[in-house]
Coordinates of C-alpha atoms in Angstrom, one line a residue:
X1 CA 9.6 42.0 9.7
X2 CA 9.3 39.6 12.7
X3 CA 7.4 42.5 14.6
X4 CA 5.0 42.9 11.5
X5 CA 4.3 39.1 11.2
X6 CA 3.3 39.0 14.8
X7 CA 1.4 42.1 15.0
X8 CA -0.7 41.0 12.1
X9 CA -1.8 38.0 13.9
X10 CA -2.8 39.9 17.1
X11 CA -4.5 42.2 15.0
X12 CA -6.2 39.7 13.0
X13 CA -7.3 37.9 16.2
X14 CA -8.9 41.2 17.4
X15 CA -10.7 41.5 14.3
X16 CA -12.1 38.2 14.6
X17 CA -13.6 39.4 17.9
X18 CA -15.3 42.2 16.5
X19 CA -12.8 45.0 16.6
X20 CA -12.8 45.9 13.1
X21 CA -16.6 45.4 12.6
X22 CA -18.0 48.2 15.0
X23 CA -18.9 46.1 18.0
X24 CA -19.0 47.2 21.5
X25 CA -15.4 46.4 21.8
X26 CA -14.5 48.5 18.9
X27 CA -16.2 51.7 20.3
X28 CA -13.3 51.6 22.9
X29 CA -10.7 52.1 20.4
X30 CA -9.2 55.4 19.9
X31 CA -8.3 57.3 16.6
X32 CA -4.7 56.9 17.0
X33 CA -5.0 53.2 18.0
X34 CA -7.0 52.6 14.7
X35 CA -4.7 54.4 12.4
X36 CA -2.0 52.4 14.5
X37 CA -3.9 49.1 13.3
X38 CA -4.4 50.2 9.9
X39 CA -0.6 51.0 9.5
X40 CA 0.3 47.8 10.7
X41 CA -1.8 45.4 8.6
X42 CA -0.7 47.5 5.6
X43 CA 3.0 46.6 6.7
X44 CA 2.3 43.3 7.2
X45 CA 0.9 42.6 3.9
X46 CA 4.4 43.1 2.5
X47 CA 5.9 40.6 4.6
X48 CA 7.8 37.7 2.9
X49 CA 9.5 34.6 3.9
X50 CA 13.2 34.6 4.5
X51 CA 13.4 31.2 2.9
X52 CA 10.8 28.5 2.2
X53 CA 11.5 25.4 4.0
X54 CA 8.6 23.5 2.6
X55 CA 10.4 21.0 0.3
X56 CA 13.7 22.0 1.6
X57 CA 16.4 19.4 1.1
X58 CA 19.2 20.0 3.5
X59 CA 22.8 18.5 2.8
X60 CA 23.0 14.7 3.3
X61 CA 24.1 13.6 6.9
X62 CA 25.9 10.1 6.6
X63 CA 25.7 9.6 10.1
X64 CA 23.1 11.3 12.1
X65 CA 24.7 12.4 15.7
X66 CA 21.9 12.9 18.1
X67 CA 21.6 14.8 21.3
X68 CA 18.6 14.4 23.6
X69 CA 16.9 16.7 26.1
X70 CA 14.3 15.5 28.5
X71 CA 14.3 11.7 29.6
X72 CA 11.3 11.3 31.6
X73 CA 8.0 9.7 29.8
X74 CA 9.0 9.9 26.1
X75 CA 12.9 10.3 26.1
X76 CA 13.9 7.1 27.3
X77 CA 11.6 5.3 24.5
X78 CA 13.2 7.7 21.7
X79 CA 16.8 6.8 22.7
X80 CA 16.0 3.0 22.7
X81 CA 14.2 3.6 19.2
X82 CA 17.1 5.3 17.9
X83 CA 19.7 2.9 18.8
X84 CA 17.9 0.5 16.4
X85 CA 18.6 2.6 13.5
X86 CA 21.8 2.2 11.3
X87 CA 23.5 5.7 10.4
X88 CA 22.9 7.2 13.9
X89 CA 25.2 8.1 16.7
X90 CA 23.7 9.1 20.1
X91 CA 26.2 11.6 21.2
X92 CA 24.5 13.2 24.3
X93 CA 22.0 12.7 27.1
X94 CA 20.4 15.5 29.0
X95 CA 17.8 15.8 32.0
X96 CA 17.6 17.7 35.1
X97 CA 17.5 14.5 37.1
X98 CA 20.6 12.1 37.7
X99 CA 18.2 9.0 37.7
X100 CA 16.6 9.8 34.2
X101 CA 20.2 10.3 32.9
X102 CA 21.1 6.9 34.4
X103 CA 18.0 5.1 33.0
X104 CA 18.7 6.1 29.5
X105 CA 22.3 5.1 29.5
X106 CA 21.5 1.7 30.9
X107 CA 19.4 1.4 27.7
X108 CA 22.3 1.9 25.6
X109 CA 24.7 -0.2 27.7
X110 CA 26.2 -3.0 25.5
X111 CA 25.5 -0.7 22.1
X112 CA 27.8 1.1 20.2
X113 CA 26.5 4.3 21.7
X114 CA 28.5 5.9 24.4
X115 CA 27.1 9.4 25.0
X116 CA 28.2 12.5 27.2
X117 CA 25.9 13.2 29.9
X118 CA 24.4 16.4 30.9
X119 CA 22.6 16.9 34.2
X120 CA 21.7 18.9 37.0
X121 CA 21.7 22.5 36.0
X122 CA 18.7 24.2 34.2
X123 CA 21.0 25.2 31.4
X124 CA 23.1 22.2 30.8
X125 CA 21.0 21.4 27.7
X126 CA 22.7 24.4 26.1
X127 CA 26.1 22.8 26.5
X128 CA 25.1 20.1 24.7
X129 CA 23.1 22.2 21.8
X130 CA 26.4 24.3 21.7
X131 CA 28.7 21.2 20.5
X132 CA 30.0 20.9 16.9
X133 CA 29.6 17.1 16.7
X134 CA 25.9 17.3 17.1
X135 CA 23.7 17.2 13.9
X136 CA 20.1 16.7 15.6
X137 CA 18.4 17.8 18.8
X138 CA 15.7 15.6 19.8
X139 CA 13.5 17.6 22.7
X140 CA 11.0 15.8 24.6
X141 CA 10.7 18.0 27.7
X142 CA 7.7 19.8 29.1
X143 CA 5.9 22.1 26.7
X144 CA 7.2 25.4 28.1
X145 CA 10.4 24.3 27.1
X146 CA 9.9 23.1 23.6
X147 CA 9.9 26.6 21.7
X148 CA 13.0 27.9 23.8
X149 CA 15.0 24.9 23.2
X150 CA 14.2 24.3 19.6
X151 CA 15.1 27.9 18.8
X152 CA 18.1 27.8 20.8
X153 CA 19.1 24.5 19.1
X154 CA 18.6 26.1 15.5
X155 CA 20.6 29.0 16.0
X156 CA 23.4 26.5 17.3
X157 CA 23.1 25.2 13.7
X158 CA 21.2 21.9 14.8
X159 CA 18.3 20.3 13.1
X160 CA 15.3 20.2 15.9
X161 CA 12.9 17.2 16.5
X162 CA 10.6 18.2 19.2
X163 CA 7.8 16.7 21.1
X164 CA 4.0 18.1 20.7
X165 CA 3.1 20.7 21.0
X166 CA 6.0 22.4 19.3
X167 CA 4.8 26.0 20.8
X168 CA 2.3 27.2 23.4
X169 CA 1.7 30.8 22.1
X170 CA 1.1 32.3 18.8
X171 CA 4.5 34.3 19.3
X172 CA 6.4 31.1 19.9
X173 CA 4.8 29.8 16.8
X174 CA 6.6 32.8 14.9
X175 CA 9.7 32.2 16.5
X176 CA 10.0 28.7 15.2
X177 CA 9.1 29.7 11.7
X178 CA 11.1 32.6 11.7
X179 CA 14.4 31.0 13.1
X180 CA 14.0 27.9 11.0
X181 CA 13.8 30.0 7.8
X182 CA 17.0 32.1 8.7
X183 CA 18.9 29.1 9.8
X184 CA 17.7 26.7 7.1
X185 CA 17.6 24.0 10.1
X186 CA 14.5 21.7 9.9
X187 CA 12.2 22.0 13.0
X188 CA 10.1 18.9 12.9
X189 CA 7.1 18.4 15.4
X190 CA 7.5 14.8 16.3
X191 CA 3.6 14.2 15.6
X192 CA 3.8 10.3 15.6
X193 CA 0.1 9.9 14.8
X194 CA 0.9 10.8 11.2
X195 CA 2.8 7.4 11.0
X196 CA 0.0 5.0 12.4
X197 CA -0.9 2.2 10.0
X198 CA -4.5 3.4 9.0
X199 CA -3.5 7.0 9.0
X200 CA -0.8 6.3 6.6
X201 CA -3.1 4.0 4.4
X202 CA -5.9 6.7 4.2
X203 CA -3.4 9.3 3.5
X204 CA -2.3 6.9 0.4
X205 CA -5.9 6.5 -0.7
X206 CA -6.4 10.4 -0.5
X207 CA -3.5 10.8 -2.8
X208 CA -4.7 8.2 -5.4
X209 CA -8.2 9.8 -5.4
X210 CA -10.3 6.8 -3.5
X211 CA -12.1 9.4 -1.5
X212 CA -12.7 12.0 -4.2
X213 CA -12.5 15.4 -3.2
X214 CA -11.8 15.8 0.6
X215 CA -14.7 17.8 2.1
X216 CA -14.6 17.2 6.0
X217 CA -12.2 15.6 8.5
X218 CA -12.3 14.8 12.1
X219 CA -9.6 14.3 14.6
X220 CA -9.4 14.1 18.3
X221 CA -7.5 13.4 21.4
X222 CA -9.8 11.6 24.0
X223 CA -7.7 9.8 26.3
X224 CA -8.6 9.8 30.0
X225 CA -5.6 11.2 31.9
X226 CA -7.7 12.3 35.2
X227 CA -5.6 9.7 37.4
X228 CA -2.2 10.3 35.5
X229 CA -2.5 14.2 35.8
X230 CA -3.0 14.2 39.8
X231 CA -0.5 11.5 40.3
X232 CA 2.5 13.0 42.1
X233 CA 4.5 10.1 42.3
X234 CA 4.7 8.6 38.8
X235 CA 2.7 11.1 36.8
X236 CA 4.3 14.4 35.1
X237 CA 7.3 16.0 36.6
X238 CA 6.4 18.8 39.0
X239 CA 2.5 18.2 38.2
X240 CA 3.4 20.2 34.9
X241 CA 0.6 18.7 32.8
X242 CA -2.0 19.3 35.5
X243 CA -0.6 22.9 36.0
X244 CA -1.7 23.3 32.2
X245 CA -5.1 22.1 32.4
X246 CA -5.5 24.4 35.4
X247 CA -4.6 27.7 33.8
X248 CA -5.8 27.5 30.3
X249 CA -9.2 26.6 28.6
X250 CA -9.1 25.5 24.9
X251 CA -8.0 22.7 22.8
X252 CA -4.6 22.0 24.6
X253 CA -3.3 19.1 22.6
X254 CA -5.0 19.3 19.2
X255 CA -2.2 17.8 17.0
X256 CA -2.5 13.7 17.3
X257 CA -5.9 14.2 15.6
X258 CA -5.2 17.1 13.7
X259 CA -1.9 16.2 11.8
X260 CA -2.8 13.2 9.8
X261 CA -6.4 15.3 8.8
X262 CA -3.9 18.1 7.6
X263 CA -1.9 15.9 5.7
X264 CA -4.9 14.2 3.7
X265 CA -5.9 18.0 2.9
X266 CA -2.6 19.1 1.9
X267 CA -2.9 21.9 4.7
X268 CA -0.1 24.1 3.9
X269 CA 0.7 22.7 0.6
X270 CA -2.4 23.4 -1.5
X271 CA -4.9 24.4 1.1
X272 CA -4.8 26.7 4.0
X273 CA -6.8 27.3 7.4
X274 CA -9.1 30.3 7.1
X275 CA -10.5 30.7 10.6
X276 CA -11.7 28.5 13.7
X277 CA -14.3 28.8 16.4
X278 CA -14.0 26.7 19.6
X279 CA -16.2 25.8 22.7
X280 CA -15.7 24.2 25.9
X281 CA -17.9 22.4 28.3
X282 CA -17.5 23.0 31.9
X283 CA -15.5 21.1 34.0
X284 CA -17.2 18.1 35.7
X285 CA -14.3 16.0 37.0
X286 CA -11.1 17.9 37.7
X287 CA -12.0 20.0 40.4
X288 CA -13.9 17.4 42.0
X289 CA -10.6 15.4 42.0
X290 CA -8.7 17.8 43.6
X291 CA -11.1 18.4 46.2
X292 CA -11.6 14.7 47.0
X293 CA -7.5 14.3 46.9
X294 CA -7.2 17.3 49.3
X295 CA -9.2 15.5 51.8
X296 CA -6.5 13.0 52.3
X297 CA -3.5 15.1 51.4
X298 CA -2.4 18.7 51.8
X299 CA -0.3 18.5 48.8
X300 CA -3.4 18.9 46.5
X301 CA -5.3 21.8 48.6
X302 CA -3.7 24.4 46.1
X303 CA -5.7 22.7 43.1
X304 CA -9.0 22.9 45.3
X305 CA -9.6 26.6 44.1
X306 CA -8.6 26.4 40.7
X307 CA -11.0 26.6 37.6
X308 CA -9.9 23.8 35.5
X309 CA -10.5 23.6 31.7
X310 CA -13.7 22.2 30.6
X311 CA -13.9 18.4 30.2
X312 CA -14.9 18.4 26.1
X313 CA -13.6 21.0 23.8
X314 CA -14.5 21.0 20.4
X315 CA -12.9 23.1 17.7
X316 CA -14.1 23.7 14.2
X317 CA -12.0 25.0 11.3
X318 CA -12.8 26.2 7.8
X319 CA -9.9 26.1 5.2
X320 CA -9.6 28.5 2.3
X321 CA -10.7 25.8 -0.1
X322 CA -14.1 25.4 1.7
X323 CA -13.2 22.3 3.7
X324 CA -14.4 21.8 7.3
X325 CA -12.5 20.0 10.4
X326 CA -13.5 19.1 13.8
X327 CA -11.1 18.7 16.5
X328 CA -12.0 17.6 19.8
X329 CA -10.0 17.1 23.3
X330 CA -11.0 15.6 26.4
X331 CA -8.4 14.1 28.9
X332 CA -10.9 13.9 32.0
X333 CA -14.1 11.9 31.4
X334 CA -14.3 8.1 31.5
X335 CA -14.4 7.4 27.9
X336 CA -12.5 4.7 25.7
X337 CA -9.2 6.2 23.7
X338 CA -10.2 7.9 20.5
X339 CA -8.6 10.1 17.8
X340 CA -11.6 9.6 15.6
X341 CA -9.7 10.2 12.4
X342 CA -12.7 10.5 9.9
X343 CA -12.2 11.4 6.4
X344 CA -15.2 12.2 4.2
X345 CA -14.7 12.8 0.8
X346 CA -17.3 13.0 -2.4
X347 CA -16.8 9.6 -3.1
X348 CA -16.1 7.9 -0.1
X349 CA -15.2 7.8 3.7
X350 CA -13.3 6.0 6.4
X351 CA -13.2 6.0 10.0
X352 CA -10.7 4.7 12.7
X353 CA -12.4 4.9 15.9
X354 CA -14.5 3.4 17.5
X355 CA -12.6 0.0 16.3
X356 CA -12.4 -1.7 14.0
X357 CA -11.3 1.1 11.5
X358 CA -13.9 0.9 8.7
X359 CA -14.2 2.2 5.1
X360 CA -17.3 2.9 3.1
X361 CA -18.3 3.8 -0.6
X362 CA -22.1 4.4 0.1
X363 CA -24.4 3.6 2.8
X364 CA -22.8 0.5 4.0
X365 CA -19.3 -0.2 5.5
X366 CA -16.8 -2.7 3.6
X367 CA -16.9 -6.1 4.7
X368 CA -13.6 -7.8 6.0
X369 CA -12.6 -9.2 2.7
X370 CA -13.0 -5.8 0.9
X371 CA -11.0 -4.2 3.5
X372 CA -8.1 -6.8 2.9
X373 CA -8.2 -5.8 -0.8
X374 CA -7.9 -2.2 0.2
X375 CA -5.0 -2.7 2.5
X376 CA -3.2 -4.8 -0.3
X377 CA -3.5 -2.0 -2.8
X378 CA -3.1 1.0 -0.7
X379 CA -0.3 -0.1 1.8
X380 CA 2.0 2.7 1.3
X381 CA 5.9 2.0 0.7
X382 CA 7.1 3.1 4.0
X383 CA 4.9 0.6 5.7
X384 CA 5.8 -2.2 3.4
X385 CA 9.4 -1.3 4.0
X386 CA 9.8 -1.0 8.0
X387 CA 6.2 -1.8 9.1
X388 CA 6.7 -5.3 10.5
X389 CA 10.1 -3.9 12.0
X390 CA 8.4 -1.1 13.7
X391 CA 6.0 -3.5 15.4
X392 CA 8.7 -5.4 16.7
X393 CA 10.2 -2.5 18.1
X394 CA 7.2 -0.8 19.2
X395 CA 6.2 2.3 20.2
X396 CA 2.4 2.9 20.2
X397 CA 2.1 -0.1 18.3
X398 CA 4.9 0.9 15.9
X399 CA 4.0 4.4 14.7
X400 CA 6.7 6.1 17.0
X401 CA 9.5 3.8 15.1
X402 CA 8.5 4.6 11.8
X403 CA 8.3 8.4 12.6
X404 CA 11.9 8.1 13.7
X405 CA 13.2 6.0 11.0
X406 CA 11.9 8.2 8.6
X407 CA 13.0 11.3 9.8
X408 CA 16.9 9.8 10.1
X409 CA 16.3 8.3 6.6
X410 CA 15.2 11.9 5.1
X411 CA 18.2 13.3 6.9
X412 CA 20.8 10.8 5.6
X413 CA 19.4 11.2 1.9
X414 CA 19.0 15.1 2.0
X415 CA 15.1 14.6 1.5
X416 CA 12.5 17.1 2.5
X417 CA 10.8 16.2 5.7
X418 CA 7.3 15.1 5.8
X419 CA 6.8 17.8 8.6
X420 CA 8.3 21.0 8.4
X421 CA 8.3 24.1 10.8
X422 CA 5.0 25.6 9.2
X423 CA 3.0 22.3 10.1
X424 CA 4.7 22.6 13.7
X425 CA 3.6 26.1 14.0
X426 CA 0.3 25.8 12.6
X427 CA -1.1 22.8 14.3
X428 CA 0.5 24.0 17.5
X429 CA -1.3 27.5 17.1
X430 CA -4.6 25.7 17.2
X431 CA -4.4 25.7 21.1
X432 CA -4.0 29.3 21.7
X433 CA -6.4 30.1 19.1
X434 CA -8.8 27.8 20.6
X435 CA -8.5 29.6 24.1
X436 CA -8.9 33.2 22.4
X437 CA -12.2 31.7 20.9
X438 CA -13.4 30.0 24.0
X439 CA -12.9 33.1 26.1
X440 CA -15.0 35.3 23.9
X441 CA -18.1 32.8 23.7
X442 CA -16.8 31.2 20.7
X443 CA -16.4 33.6 18.3
X444 CA -14.5 33.0 15.2
X445 CA -10.9 33.6 15.3
X446 CA -8.4 34.1 12.0
X447 CA -5.7 31.3 11.8
X448 CA -2.3 32.9 10.7
X449 CA -0.9 31.7 7.6
X450 CA 2.7 30.9 8.5
X451 CA 3.8 30.0 5.1
X452 CA 2.9 33.6 3.9
X453 CA 1.2 32.5 0.8
X454 CA 3.6 29.8 -0.3
X455 CA 0.9 27.5 0.5
X456 CA -0.5 27.6 -2.8
X457 CA 2.3 26.2 -4.8
X458 CA 3.9 24.0 -2.0
X459 CA 4.1 20.4 -3.2
X460 CA 2.2 18.0 -1.3
X461 CA 4.0 15.5 1.5
X462 CA 5.6 12.7 -0.6
X463 CA 4.7 9.6 0.7
X464 CA 7.0 7.5 -1.6
X465 CA 10.3 6.6 -0.7
X466 CA 12.0 7.9 -3.8
X467 CA 15.7 9.0 -3.2
X468 CA 15.5 7.1 0.2
X469 CA 14.6 4.0 1.8
X470 CA 18.1 3.4 2.2
X471 CA 18.5 3.3 6.1
X472 CA 19.0 0.0 7.7
X473 CA 17.2 -1.4 11.0
X474 CA 19.3 -3.5 13.3
X475 CA 17.5 -5.1 16.0
X476 CA 20.2 -7.1 17.7
X477 CA 22.2 -3.9 18.6
X478 CA 24.0 -5.5 21.6

């Protein structure tokens, strides 16, 4: 079944490029290859889920015991946030660098947490995953490690929370899905932007019909990381993120803008992506930056002959129910930060960036007083419960803490997670699919259905605190 699923996706992508429509590419196909394609397509249509993880409630865990892998940029902040949540025990800290492990231990000094450490060897993380006294593995490593670590951890009987993107390739997306279904272990991608305050507000508004029928959504990751990507001292370990931009051309980081829009549109839970098309501009900044730096430092010489990804990528998605989504990605242009977050419906619309966030029911934006009334009426329970505490703890204004608190509260109360493995796979798949489209003059590419049809009956994300909301926050944890 695994091979059928993955072959079906590959064939679907090829079909999107014209192999099944008599194009010049199809002319190169032999008769035997055509027969093989038809047989595999027919077989793939019989695929069934091993187990539907959407809405799945794992057994309650009174105290969630956590092991962290990756203590660079994101990991230490996660360690600190988790230390404020009651019902958590931090059991393990892992990184290839002793300094990073030491720094994380300092964060926990004086708290109830006394984790074991795993450092040095590239496979130390496996030892932590193999322990019997850990329930959740929290992964904050470079992208290439996300899927291998998540799969290993689930197979070792652990729930997984993994930083974005959860996977880099379509095959990895299927690996995550199949492993989560087989093991009945949660695999949540840590898409923190789903828990930002305006995103949660508009999600609740959509649930209550404020926007009418959702027609169109827009999201983005527009964040000038040019200097950070090239910074060999305080940038990304071993220049890993610069290397991603040097060998791939597409929307490499779609999930921050995409995740909240997908939840509002009930993607994987009532609607599904159908196909996408993607276009990238040329690169106008990264190569130039490499050349400038190489004049003073030979370290950057290897990047002077690289064809970097384009500054701006724009990807368009059509859903099964006829909605449209635009996702943009630009990390090398001198622009103000934006995730756009635009929701357009048959009765109203909202847009977060450029700030201030605004809402409209017609030709004019609501005034300040009307916006306050909207917030009073539509602020969801989770924000009322932990919003102020989250702002005190921090983490991108508090959304990181809301995400972590919600994850722990769901595990402790045996609730379905807001984000499941199908979301992790689908949202992550936009990157490799966009690469295929960009490489083929923006031709449309079919988007795989990782739910194998269950999106038609899966229930929407429950944004209430029904059955949960029982986990306390301990700000004075030392």
